[in-house]
Short mmCIF file of C-alpha atoms in Angstrom, two decimals:
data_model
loop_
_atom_site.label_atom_id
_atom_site.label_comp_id
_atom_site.label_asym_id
_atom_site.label_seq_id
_atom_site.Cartn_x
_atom_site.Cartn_y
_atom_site.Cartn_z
CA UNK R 12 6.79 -8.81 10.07
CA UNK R 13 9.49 -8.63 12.59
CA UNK R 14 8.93 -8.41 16.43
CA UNK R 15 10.89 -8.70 19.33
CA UNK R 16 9.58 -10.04 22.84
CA UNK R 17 11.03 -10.98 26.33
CA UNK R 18 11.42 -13.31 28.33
CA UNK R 19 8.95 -12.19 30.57
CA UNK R 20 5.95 -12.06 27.48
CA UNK R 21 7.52 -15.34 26.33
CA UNK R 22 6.36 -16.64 29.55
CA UNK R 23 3.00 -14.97 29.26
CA UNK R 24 2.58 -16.74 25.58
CA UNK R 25 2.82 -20.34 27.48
CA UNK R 26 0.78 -19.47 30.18
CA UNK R 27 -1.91 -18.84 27.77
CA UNK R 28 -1.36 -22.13 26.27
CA UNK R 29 -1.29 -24.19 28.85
CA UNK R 30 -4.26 -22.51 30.49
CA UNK R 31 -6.13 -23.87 27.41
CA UNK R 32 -8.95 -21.44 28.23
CA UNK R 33 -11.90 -21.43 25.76
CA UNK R 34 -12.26 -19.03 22.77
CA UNK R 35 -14.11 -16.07 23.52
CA UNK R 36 -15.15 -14.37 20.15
CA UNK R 37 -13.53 -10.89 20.29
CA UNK R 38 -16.39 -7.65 20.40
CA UNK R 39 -15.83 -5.31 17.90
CA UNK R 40 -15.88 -1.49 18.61
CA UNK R 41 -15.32 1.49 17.70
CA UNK R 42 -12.91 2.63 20.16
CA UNK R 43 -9.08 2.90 18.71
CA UNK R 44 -6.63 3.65 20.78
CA UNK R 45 -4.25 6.95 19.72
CA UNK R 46 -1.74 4.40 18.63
CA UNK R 47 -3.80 2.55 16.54
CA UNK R 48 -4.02 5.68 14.18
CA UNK R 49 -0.91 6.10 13.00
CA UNK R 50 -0.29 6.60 9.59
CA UNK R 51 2.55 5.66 6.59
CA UNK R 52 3.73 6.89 3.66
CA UNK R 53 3.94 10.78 2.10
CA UNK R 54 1.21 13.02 2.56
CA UNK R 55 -0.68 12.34 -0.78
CA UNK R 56 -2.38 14.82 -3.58
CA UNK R 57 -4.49 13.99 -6.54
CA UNK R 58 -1.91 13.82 -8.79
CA UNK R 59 0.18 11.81 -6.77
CA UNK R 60 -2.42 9.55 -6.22
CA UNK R 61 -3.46 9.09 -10.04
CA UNK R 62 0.66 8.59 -10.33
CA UNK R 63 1.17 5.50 -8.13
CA UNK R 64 -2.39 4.21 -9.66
CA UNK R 65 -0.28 4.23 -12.75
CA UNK R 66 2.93 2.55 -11.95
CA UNK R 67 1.17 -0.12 -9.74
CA UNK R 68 -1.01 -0.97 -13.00
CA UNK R 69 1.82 -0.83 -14.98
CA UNK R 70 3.48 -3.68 -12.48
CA UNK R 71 0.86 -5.63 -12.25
CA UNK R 72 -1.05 -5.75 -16.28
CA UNK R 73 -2.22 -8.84 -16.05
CA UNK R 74 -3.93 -8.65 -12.67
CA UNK R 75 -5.37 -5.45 -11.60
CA UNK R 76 -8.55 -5.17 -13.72
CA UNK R 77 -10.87 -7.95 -13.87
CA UNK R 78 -13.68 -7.51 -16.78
CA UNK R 79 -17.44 -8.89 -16.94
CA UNK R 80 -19.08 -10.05 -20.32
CA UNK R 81 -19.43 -12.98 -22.37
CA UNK R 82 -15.90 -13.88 -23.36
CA UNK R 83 -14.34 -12.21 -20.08
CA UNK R 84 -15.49 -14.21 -18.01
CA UNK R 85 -12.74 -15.87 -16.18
CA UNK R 86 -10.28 -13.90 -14.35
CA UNK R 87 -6.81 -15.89 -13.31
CA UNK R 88 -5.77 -15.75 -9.77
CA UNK R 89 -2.76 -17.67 -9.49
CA UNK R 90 -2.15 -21.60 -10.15
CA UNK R 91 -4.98 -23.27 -9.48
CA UNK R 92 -7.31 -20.50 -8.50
CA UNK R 93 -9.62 -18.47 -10.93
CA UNK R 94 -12.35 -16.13 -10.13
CA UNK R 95 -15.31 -15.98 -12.61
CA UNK R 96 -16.25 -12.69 -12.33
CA UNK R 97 -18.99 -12.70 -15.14
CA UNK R 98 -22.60 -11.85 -13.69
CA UNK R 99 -23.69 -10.95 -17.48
CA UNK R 100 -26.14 -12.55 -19.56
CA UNK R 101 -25.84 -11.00 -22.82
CA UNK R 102 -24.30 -7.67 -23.76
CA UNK R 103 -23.85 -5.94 -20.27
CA UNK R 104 -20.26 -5.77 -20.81
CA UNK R 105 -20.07 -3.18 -18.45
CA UNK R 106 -21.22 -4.38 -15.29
CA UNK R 107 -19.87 -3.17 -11.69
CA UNK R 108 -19.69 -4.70 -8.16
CA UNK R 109 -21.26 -1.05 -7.12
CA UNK R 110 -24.74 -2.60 -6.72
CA UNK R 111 -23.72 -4.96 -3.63
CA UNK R 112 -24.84 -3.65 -0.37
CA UNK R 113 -21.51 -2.99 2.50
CA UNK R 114 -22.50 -4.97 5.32
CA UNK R 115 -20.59 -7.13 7.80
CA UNK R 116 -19.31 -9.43 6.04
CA UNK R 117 -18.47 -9.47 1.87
CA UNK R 118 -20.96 -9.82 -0.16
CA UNK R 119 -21.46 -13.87 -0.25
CA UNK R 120 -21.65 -14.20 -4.29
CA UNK R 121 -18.62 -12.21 -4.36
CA UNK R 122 -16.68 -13.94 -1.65
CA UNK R 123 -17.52 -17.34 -2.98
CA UNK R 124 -15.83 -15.83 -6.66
CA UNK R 125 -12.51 -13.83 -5.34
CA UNK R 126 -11.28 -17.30 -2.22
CA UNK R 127 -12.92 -20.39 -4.41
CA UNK R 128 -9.18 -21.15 -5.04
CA UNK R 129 -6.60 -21.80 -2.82
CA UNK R 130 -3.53 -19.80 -5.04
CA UNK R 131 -2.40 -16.48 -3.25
CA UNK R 132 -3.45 -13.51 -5.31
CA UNK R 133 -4.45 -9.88 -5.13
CA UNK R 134 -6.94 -8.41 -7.48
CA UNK R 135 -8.79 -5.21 -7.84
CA UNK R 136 -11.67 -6.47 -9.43
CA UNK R 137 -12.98 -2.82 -10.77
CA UNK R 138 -13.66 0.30 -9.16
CA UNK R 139 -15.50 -0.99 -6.39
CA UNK R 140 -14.26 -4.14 -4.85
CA UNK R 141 -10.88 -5.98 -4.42
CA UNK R 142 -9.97 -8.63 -2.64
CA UNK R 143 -6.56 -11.33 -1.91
CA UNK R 144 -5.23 -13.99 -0.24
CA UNK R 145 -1.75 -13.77 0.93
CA UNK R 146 0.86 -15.11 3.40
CA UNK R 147 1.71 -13.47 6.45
CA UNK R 148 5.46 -14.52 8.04
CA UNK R 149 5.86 -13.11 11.45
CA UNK R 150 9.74 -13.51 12.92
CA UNK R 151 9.84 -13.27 16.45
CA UNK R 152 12.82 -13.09 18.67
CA UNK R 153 13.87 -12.75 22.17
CA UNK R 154 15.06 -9.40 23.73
CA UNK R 155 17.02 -9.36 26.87
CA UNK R 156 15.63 -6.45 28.57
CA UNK R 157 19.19 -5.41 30.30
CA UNK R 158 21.55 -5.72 27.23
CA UNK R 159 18.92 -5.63 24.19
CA UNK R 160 21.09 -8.59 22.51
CA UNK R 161 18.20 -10.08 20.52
CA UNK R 162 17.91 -14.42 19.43
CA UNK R 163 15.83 -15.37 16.94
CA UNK R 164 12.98 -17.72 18.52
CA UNK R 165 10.90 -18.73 15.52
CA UNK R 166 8.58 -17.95 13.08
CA UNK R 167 4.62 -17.87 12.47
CA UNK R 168 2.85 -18.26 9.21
CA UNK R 169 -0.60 -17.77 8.46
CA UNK R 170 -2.80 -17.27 5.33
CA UNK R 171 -4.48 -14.26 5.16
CA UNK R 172 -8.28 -12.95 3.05
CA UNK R 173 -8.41 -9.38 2.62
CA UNK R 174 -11.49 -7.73 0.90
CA UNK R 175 -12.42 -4.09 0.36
CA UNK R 176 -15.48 -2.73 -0.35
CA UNK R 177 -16.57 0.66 -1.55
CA UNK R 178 -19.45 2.76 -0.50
CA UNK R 179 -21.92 4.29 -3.65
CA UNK R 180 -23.78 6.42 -1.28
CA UNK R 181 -20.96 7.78 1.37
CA UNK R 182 -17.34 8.34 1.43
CA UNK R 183 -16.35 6.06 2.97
CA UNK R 184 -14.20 2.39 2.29
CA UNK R 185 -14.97 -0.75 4.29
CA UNK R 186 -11.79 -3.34 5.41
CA UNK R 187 -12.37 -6.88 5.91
CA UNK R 188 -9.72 -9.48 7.33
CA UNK R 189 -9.44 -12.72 8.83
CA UNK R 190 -7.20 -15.32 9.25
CA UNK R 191 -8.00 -18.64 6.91
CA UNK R 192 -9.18 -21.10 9.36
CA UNK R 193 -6.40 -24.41 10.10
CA UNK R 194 -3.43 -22.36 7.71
CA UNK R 195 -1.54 -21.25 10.70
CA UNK R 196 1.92 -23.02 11.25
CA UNK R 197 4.84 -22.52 13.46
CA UNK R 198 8.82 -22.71 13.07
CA UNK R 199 10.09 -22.65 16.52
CA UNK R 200 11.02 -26.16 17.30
CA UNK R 201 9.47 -28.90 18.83
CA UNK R 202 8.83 -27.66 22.23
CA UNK R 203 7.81 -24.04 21.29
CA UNK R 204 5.80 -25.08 18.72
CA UNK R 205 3.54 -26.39 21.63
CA UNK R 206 3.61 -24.58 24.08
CA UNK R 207 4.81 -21.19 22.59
CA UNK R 208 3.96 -20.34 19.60
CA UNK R 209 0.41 -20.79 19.52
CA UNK R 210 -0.27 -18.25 22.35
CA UNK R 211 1.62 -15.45 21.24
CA UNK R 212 -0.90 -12.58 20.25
CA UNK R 213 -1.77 -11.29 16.79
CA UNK R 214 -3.34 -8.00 16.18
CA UNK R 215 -5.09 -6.89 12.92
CA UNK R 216 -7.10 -3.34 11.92
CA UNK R 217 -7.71 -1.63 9.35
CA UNK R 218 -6.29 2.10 8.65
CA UNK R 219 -5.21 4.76 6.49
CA UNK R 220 -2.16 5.91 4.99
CA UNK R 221 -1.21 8.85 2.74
CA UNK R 222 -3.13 11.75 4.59
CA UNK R 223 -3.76 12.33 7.87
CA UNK R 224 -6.08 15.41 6.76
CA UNK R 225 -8.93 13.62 4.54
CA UNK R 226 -8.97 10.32 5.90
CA UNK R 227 -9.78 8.73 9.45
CA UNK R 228 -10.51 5.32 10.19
CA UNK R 229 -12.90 3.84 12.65
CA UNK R 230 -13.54 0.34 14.21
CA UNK R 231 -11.27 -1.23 17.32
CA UNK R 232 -8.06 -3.33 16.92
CA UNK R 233 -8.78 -7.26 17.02
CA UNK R 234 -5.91 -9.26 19.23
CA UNK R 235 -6.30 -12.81 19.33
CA UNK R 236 -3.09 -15.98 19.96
CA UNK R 237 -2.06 -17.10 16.46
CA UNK R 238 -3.98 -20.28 18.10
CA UNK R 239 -7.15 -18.46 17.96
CA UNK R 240 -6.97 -17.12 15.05
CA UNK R 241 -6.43 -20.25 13.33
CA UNK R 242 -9.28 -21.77 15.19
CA UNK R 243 -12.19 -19.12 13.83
CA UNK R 244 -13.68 -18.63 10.68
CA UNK R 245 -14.60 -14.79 11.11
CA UNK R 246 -14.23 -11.85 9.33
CA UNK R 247 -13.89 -8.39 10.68
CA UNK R 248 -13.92 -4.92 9.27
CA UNK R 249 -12.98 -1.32 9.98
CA UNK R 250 -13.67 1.53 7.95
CA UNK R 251 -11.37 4.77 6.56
CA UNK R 252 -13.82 8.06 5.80
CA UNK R 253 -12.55 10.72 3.93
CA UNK R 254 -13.31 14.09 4.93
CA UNK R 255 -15.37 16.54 2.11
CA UNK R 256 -13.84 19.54 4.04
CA UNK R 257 -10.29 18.86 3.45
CA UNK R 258 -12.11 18.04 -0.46
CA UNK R 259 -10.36 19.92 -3.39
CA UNK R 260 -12.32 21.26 -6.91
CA UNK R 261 -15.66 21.20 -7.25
CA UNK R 262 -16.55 18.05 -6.22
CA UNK R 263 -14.71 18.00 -2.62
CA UNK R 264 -12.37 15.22 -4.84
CA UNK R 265 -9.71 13.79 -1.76
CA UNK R 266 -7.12 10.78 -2.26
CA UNK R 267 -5.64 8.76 0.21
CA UNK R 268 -4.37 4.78 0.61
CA UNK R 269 -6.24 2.17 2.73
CA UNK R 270 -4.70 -1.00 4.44
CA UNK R 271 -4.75 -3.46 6.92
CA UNK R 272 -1.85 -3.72 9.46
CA UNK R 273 -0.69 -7.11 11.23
CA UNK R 274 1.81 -7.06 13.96
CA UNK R 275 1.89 -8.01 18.09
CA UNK R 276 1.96 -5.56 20.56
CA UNK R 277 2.68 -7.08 24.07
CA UNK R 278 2.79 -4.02 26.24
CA UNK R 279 6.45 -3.16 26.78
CA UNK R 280 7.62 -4.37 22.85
CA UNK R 281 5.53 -3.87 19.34
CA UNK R 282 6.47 -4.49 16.34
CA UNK R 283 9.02 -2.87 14.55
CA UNK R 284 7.27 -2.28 11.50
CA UNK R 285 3.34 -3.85 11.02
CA UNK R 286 2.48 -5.45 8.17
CA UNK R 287 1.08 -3.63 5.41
CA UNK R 288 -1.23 -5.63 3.45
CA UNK R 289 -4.07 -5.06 0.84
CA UNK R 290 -2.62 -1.49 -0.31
CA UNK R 291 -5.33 0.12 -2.10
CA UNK R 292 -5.25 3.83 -3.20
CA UNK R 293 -8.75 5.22 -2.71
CA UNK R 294 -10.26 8.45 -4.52
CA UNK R 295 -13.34 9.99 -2.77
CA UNK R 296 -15.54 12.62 -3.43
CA UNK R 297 -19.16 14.46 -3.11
CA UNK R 298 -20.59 14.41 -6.81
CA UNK R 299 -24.44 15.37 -6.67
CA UNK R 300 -24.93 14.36 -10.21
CA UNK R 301 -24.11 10.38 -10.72
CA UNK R 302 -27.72 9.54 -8.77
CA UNK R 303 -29.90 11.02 -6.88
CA UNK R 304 -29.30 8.43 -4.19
CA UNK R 305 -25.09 8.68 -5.28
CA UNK R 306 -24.21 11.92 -4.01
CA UNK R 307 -20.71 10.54 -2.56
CA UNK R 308 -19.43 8.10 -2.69
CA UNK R 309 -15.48 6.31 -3.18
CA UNK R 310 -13.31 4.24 -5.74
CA UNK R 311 -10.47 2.72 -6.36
CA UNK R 312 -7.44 4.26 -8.33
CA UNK R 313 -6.07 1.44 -9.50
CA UNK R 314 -8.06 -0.01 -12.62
CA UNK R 315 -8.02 1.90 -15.90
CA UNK R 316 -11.85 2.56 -16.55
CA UNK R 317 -12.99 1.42 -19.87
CA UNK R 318 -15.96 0.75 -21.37
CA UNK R 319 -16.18 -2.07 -23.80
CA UNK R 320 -18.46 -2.24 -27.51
CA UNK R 321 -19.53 -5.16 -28.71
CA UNK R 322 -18.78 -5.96 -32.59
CA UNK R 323 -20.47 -9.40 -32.99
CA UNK R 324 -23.13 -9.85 -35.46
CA UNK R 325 -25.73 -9.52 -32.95
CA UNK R 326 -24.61 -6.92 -30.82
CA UNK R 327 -27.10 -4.10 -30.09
CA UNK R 328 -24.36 -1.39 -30.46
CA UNK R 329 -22.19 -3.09 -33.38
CA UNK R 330 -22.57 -0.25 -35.83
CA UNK R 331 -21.29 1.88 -32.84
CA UNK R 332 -18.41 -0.62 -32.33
CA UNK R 333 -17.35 -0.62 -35.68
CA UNK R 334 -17.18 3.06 -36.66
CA UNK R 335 -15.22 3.59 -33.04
CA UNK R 336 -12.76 0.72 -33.88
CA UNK R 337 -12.17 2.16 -37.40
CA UNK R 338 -11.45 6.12 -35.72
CA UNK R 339 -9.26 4.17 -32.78
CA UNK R 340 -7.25 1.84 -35.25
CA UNK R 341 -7.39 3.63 -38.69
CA UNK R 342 -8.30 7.27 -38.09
CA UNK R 343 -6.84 8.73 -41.37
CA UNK R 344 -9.41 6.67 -43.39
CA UNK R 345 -12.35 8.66 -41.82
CA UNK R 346 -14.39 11.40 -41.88
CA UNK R 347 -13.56 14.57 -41.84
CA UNK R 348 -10.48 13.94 -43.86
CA UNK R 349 -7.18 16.18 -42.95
CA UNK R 350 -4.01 16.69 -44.86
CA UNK R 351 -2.01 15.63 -41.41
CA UNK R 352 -2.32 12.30 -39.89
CA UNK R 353 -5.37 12.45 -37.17
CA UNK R 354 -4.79 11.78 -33.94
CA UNK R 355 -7.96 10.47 -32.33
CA UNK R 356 -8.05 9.58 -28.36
CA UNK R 357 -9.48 6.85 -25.83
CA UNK R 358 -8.49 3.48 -26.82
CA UNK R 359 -7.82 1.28 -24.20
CA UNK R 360 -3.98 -0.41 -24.24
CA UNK R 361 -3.35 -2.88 -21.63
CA UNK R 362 -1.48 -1.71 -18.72
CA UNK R 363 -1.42 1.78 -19.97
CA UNK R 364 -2.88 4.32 -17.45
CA UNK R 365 -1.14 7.92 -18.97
CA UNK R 366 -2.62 6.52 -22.82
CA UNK R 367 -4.75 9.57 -24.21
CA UNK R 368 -8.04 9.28 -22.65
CA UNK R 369 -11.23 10.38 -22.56
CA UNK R 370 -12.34 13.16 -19.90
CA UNK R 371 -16.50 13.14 -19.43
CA UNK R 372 -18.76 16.42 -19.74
CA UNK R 373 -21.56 17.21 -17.92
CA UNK R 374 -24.63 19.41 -19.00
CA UNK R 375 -24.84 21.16 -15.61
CA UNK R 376 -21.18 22.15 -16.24
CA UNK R 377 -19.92 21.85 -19.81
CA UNK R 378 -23.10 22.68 -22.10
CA UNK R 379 -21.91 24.82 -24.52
CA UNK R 380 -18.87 22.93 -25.04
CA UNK R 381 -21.19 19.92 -25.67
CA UNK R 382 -23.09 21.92 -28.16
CA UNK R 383 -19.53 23.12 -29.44
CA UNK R 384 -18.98 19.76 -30.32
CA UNK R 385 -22.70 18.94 -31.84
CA UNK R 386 -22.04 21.92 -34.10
CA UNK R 387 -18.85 20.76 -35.31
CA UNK R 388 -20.10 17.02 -35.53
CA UNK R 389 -23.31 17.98 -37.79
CA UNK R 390 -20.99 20.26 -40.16
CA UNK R 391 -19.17 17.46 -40.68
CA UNK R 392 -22.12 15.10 -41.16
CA UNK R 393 -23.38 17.39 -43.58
CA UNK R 394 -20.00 18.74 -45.20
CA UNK R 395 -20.69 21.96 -44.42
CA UNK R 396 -18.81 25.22 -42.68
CA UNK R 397 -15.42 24.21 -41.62
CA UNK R 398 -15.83 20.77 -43.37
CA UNK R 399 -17.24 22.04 -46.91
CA UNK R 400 -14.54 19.84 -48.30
CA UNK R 401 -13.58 17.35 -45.98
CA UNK R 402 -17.31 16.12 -44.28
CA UNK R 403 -18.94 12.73 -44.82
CA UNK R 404 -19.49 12.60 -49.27
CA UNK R 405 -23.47 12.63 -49.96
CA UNK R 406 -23.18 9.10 -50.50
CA UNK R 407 -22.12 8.39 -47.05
CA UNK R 408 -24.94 10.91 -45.14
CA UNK R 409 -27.30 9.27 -42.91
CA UNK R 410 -30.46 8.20 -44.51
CA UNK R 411 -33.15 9.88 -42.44
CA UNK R 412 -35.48 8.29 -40.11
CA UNK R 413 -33.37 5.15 -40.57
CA UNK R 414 -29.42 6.13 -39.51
CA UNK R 415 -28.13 8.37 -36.95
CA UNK R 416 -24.62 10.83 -37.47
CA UNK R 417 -22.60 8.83 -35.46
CA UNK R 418 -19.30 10.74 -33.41
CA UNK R 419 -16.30 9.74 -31.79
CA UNK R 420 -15.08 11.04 -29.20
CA UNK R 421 -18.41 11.55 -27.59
CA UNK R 422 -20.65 14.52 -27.87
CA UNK R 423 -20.06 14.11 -23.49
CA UNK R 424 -16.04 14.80 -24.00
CA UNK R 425 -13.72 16.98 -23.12
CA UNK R 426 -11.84 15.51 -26.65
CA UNK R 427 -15.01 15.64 -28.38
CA UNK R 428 -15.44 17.45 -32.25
CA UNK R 429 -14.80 21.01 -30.94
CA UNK R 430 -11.52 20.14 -29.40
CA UNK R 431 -8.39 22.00 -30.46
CA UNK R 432 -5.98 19.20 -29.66
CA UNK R 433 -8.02 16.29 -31.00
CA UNK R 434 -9.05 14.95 -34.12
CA UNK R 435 -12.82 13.14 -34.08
CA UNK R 436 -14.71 10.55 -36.80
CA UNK R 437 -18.45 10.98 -38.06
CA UNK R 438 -19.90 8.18 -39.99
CA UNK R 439 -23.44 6.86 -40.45
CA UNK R 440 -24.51 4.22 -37.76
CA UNK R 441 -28.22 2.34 -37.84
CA UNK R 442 -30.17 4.72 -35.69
CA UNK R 443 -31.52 1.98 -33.00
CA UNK R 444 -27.69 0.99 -32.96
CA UNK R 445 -26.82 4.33 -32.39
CA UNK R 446 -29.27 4.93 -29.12
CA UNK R 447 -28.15 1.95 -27.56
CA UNK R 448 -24.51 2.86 -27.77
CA UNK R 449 -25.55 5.97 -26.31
CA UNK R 450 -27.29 4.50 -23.17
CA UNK R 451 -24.24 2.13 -22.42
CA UNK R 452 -22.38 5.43 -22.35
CA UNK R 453 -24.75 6.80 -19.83
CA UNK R 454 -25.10 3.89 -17.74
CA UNK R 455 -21.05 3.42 -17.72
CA UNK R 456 -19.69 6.42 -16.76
CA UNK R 457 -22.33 6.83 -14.13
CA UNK R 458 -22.20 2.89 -12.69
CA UNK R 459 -18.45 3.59 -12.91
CA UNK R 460 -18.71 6.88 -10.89
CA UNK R 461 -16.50 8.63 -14.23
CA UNK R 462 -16.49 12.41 -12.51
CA UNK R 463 -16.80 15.41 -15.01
CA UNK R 464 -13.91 17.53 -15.96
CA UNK R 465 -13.20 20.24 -13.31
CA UNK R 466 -10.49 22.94 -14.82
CA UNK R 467 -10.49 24.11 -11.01
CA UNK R 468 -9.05 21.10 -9.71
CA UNK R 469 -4.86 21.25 -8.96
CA UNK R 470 -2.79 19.81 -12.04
CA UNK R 471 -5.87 19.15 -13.79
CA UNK R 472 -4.61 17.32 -16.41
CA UNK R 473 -3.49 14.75 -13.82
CA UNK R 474 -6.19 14.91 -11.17
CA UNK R 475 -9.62 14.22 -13.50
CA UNK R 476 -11.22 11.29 -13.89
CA UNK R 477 -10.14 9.44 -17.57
CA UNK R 478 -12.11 6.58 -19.45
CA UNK R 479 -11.17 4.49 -22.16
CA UNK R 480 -12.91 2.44 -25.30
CA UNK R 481 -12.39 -0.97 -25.81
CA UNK R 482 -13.88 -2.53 -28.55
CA UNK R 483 -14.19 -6.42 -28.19
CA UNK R 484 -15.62 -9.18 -30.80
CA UNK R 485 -18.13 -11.09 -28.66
#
């Protein structure tokens, strides 16, 4: 962050210092001024949205998703500073941050997880919540107000925790900020670093970026010396709504970016260019059908949704696990057989947002193409119709009462048996293993807020929701 000051605010920045008046905690409000709303980067659609989701995951493999569950437990932050992000007890390997309340503050079990370390990092933990600790470097110099020659003064450095929090029951993203307490330092030289430094403001708020049409935010500006800041241990938020009007598709689906901006604004001078920090591309939309009580709400763009299947010996869903890793890893040595190599979607590769995925169904929307693909998956279960010859061999078939026909992709996919461009696996799976794969389905893609396929929605193929499969081994 660059700014450039006068003499005359120079002068204002010592006063304040040598006043040595007493910190008066800043009131937050709701008023912004018109300034305060401005707004960077390229309008931004769906599909452009889902795009940069992909290329920042790309950049960043190892860091943007951060998994519960029994051997995922620890989540690496930088040297030094890890983040156990595991709240699960047994086979809940697909647990979300989307039960913690918004409030004023992060949640305090998740705050103590993402800044227990001291390492800078920035992590999206899942579709919910992310959070980071970074540096901030502010270079200030000295303007003459007649000839606008400009003299570097010095520099301010500061360490800055950044959490974002998404709403399940509104659309709406909450900000949080603050300045650690005791990191602030100043390169000025000896005298300024006295008597100049500390008193020169620092203002922080939260905002959007990336359309101006589906996304305002609320909550006042905080300005505070760089003195002050290091002196308080506070943490303020602001909040970015998106707008169901300026919604597309069926759901009122809009995208937009989120961010909090650093920089000093003196009167007469501001900041070049504010800092831009915790970047975090937001989908939002107005889906009656995840809960009842879920009817909007927001996400973030930039984790690749998977749900994971246990294949350890005790696993409730093994039998699920295995015939899904055999159709993911080996697809030509299942059932129904084909003269061309199959081609079966939704495993999860690391890093790997455009891999084929999985698109959900939904009964209120997609019911005969769900019974399309029940037909097709019992035919082949039974090696009958279109798979007389190449359906499960009688000594495979499900033993009654005791096994379920087992199907990947899901029955609840847009990829599922009746798809044109997809191949799909049937094989016999222990019937209580079978129902308990199924409700981890459920409860994922809801818990996850997975939205159904909408053919109405722009670019469709680029703008839906996608889910992957990863099968794990404890």
């Amino acid at each position: 962050m660059t700014v450039d000051l006068t003499q005359e605010q120079i002068g204002k920045a010592r006063d304040r210092v040598k006043a040595d008046k007493p910190l008066e905690k800043p009131k937050q409000t709701g008023e912004r001024p018109a300034d305060a709303n401005r707004q960077s980067g390229k309008p931004m659609t769906l599909a452009d949205a889902y795009k940069q989701a992909a290329d920042s995951v790309k950049e960043a493999n190892a860091k943007p998703y951060k998994d519960f569950g029994k051997a995922a437990q620890t989540a690496t932050a930088g040297d030094g500073s890890k983040m156990s992000m595991s709240l699960a007890a047994s086979y809940d390997l697909n647990e979300s941050t989307v039960g913690y309340p918004v409030g004023t503050t992060p949640p305090a079990t998740l705050e103590a997880l993402c800044f227990g370390g001291t390492a800078e990092f920035d992590a999206v933990i899942d579709r919910f919540t992310a959070c980071g600790r970074t540096k901030l470097i502010a270079k200030y110099y000295e303007v003459d107000s007649k000839t606008g020659a400009r003299e570097y003064m010095g520099t301010n450095t500061g360490i800055v925790q950044l959490y974002t929090q998404q709403y399940n029951n509104d659309r709406s993203t909450r900000m949080f900020a603050k300045v650690q307490k005791d990191s602030v330092t100043y390169d000025w030289g000896w005298w300024d670093n006295i008597w100049t430094a500390p008193g020169v403001d620092l203002t922080v708020i939260g905002n959007c970026f990336g359309n101006t049409l589906s996304c305002a935010a609320t909550g006042s500006p905080i300005t505070l010396t760089w003195e002050n800041w290091n002196s308080i241990d506070t943490w303020f938020n602001w909040n970015a709504y998106s707008q169901a009007t300026y919604g597309v598709g069926r759901d009122k689906l809009g995208a937009h970016g989120t961010h909090v901006e650093f920089y000093t604004d003196t009167g007469d001078y501001s900041s070049e260019a504010r800092a831009s920090l915790s970047r975090r591309l937001v989908r939002c939309d107005s889906a009656t059908y995840i809960y009842a009580d879920w009817q909007q709400g927001c996400v973030f763009l930039e984790t690749i949704p998977r749900m994971m299947y246990s294949r350890a010996a005790d696993s409730p869903h093994k039998g699920v696990a295995d015939h899904i890793y055999k159709a993911q890893n080996q697809p030509d040595s299942t059932y129904p057989t084909s003269a061309a190599s199959k081609s079966i979607p939704g495993k999860y590769v690391a890093g790997d947002y455009s891999a084929a995925g999985l698109h959900r169904l939904h009964e209120n929307f997609h019911l005969t193409t769900m019974n399309a693909n029940t037909s097709h998956k019992d035919q082949a279960c039974t090696a009958t119709g279109d798979y007389s010859t190449t359906g499960l061999p009688l000594s495979l078939r499900p033993e009654p009462g005791v096994e379920d026909c087992d199907e990947y992709p899901f029955r609840s996919t847009l990829e599922g048996a009746a798809s044109q461009a997809w191949d799909f696996s049937v094989y016999p799976v222990d019937l209580s293993q079978n129902r308990s794969g199924g409700n981890t389905l459920m409860n994922y893609v809801r818990n996850h807020r997975i939205l159904a396929w909408d053919d109405t929605l722009p670019s469709p193929n680029d703008s839906n929701d996608r889910y992957y499969v990863q099968i794990v081994d404890f």
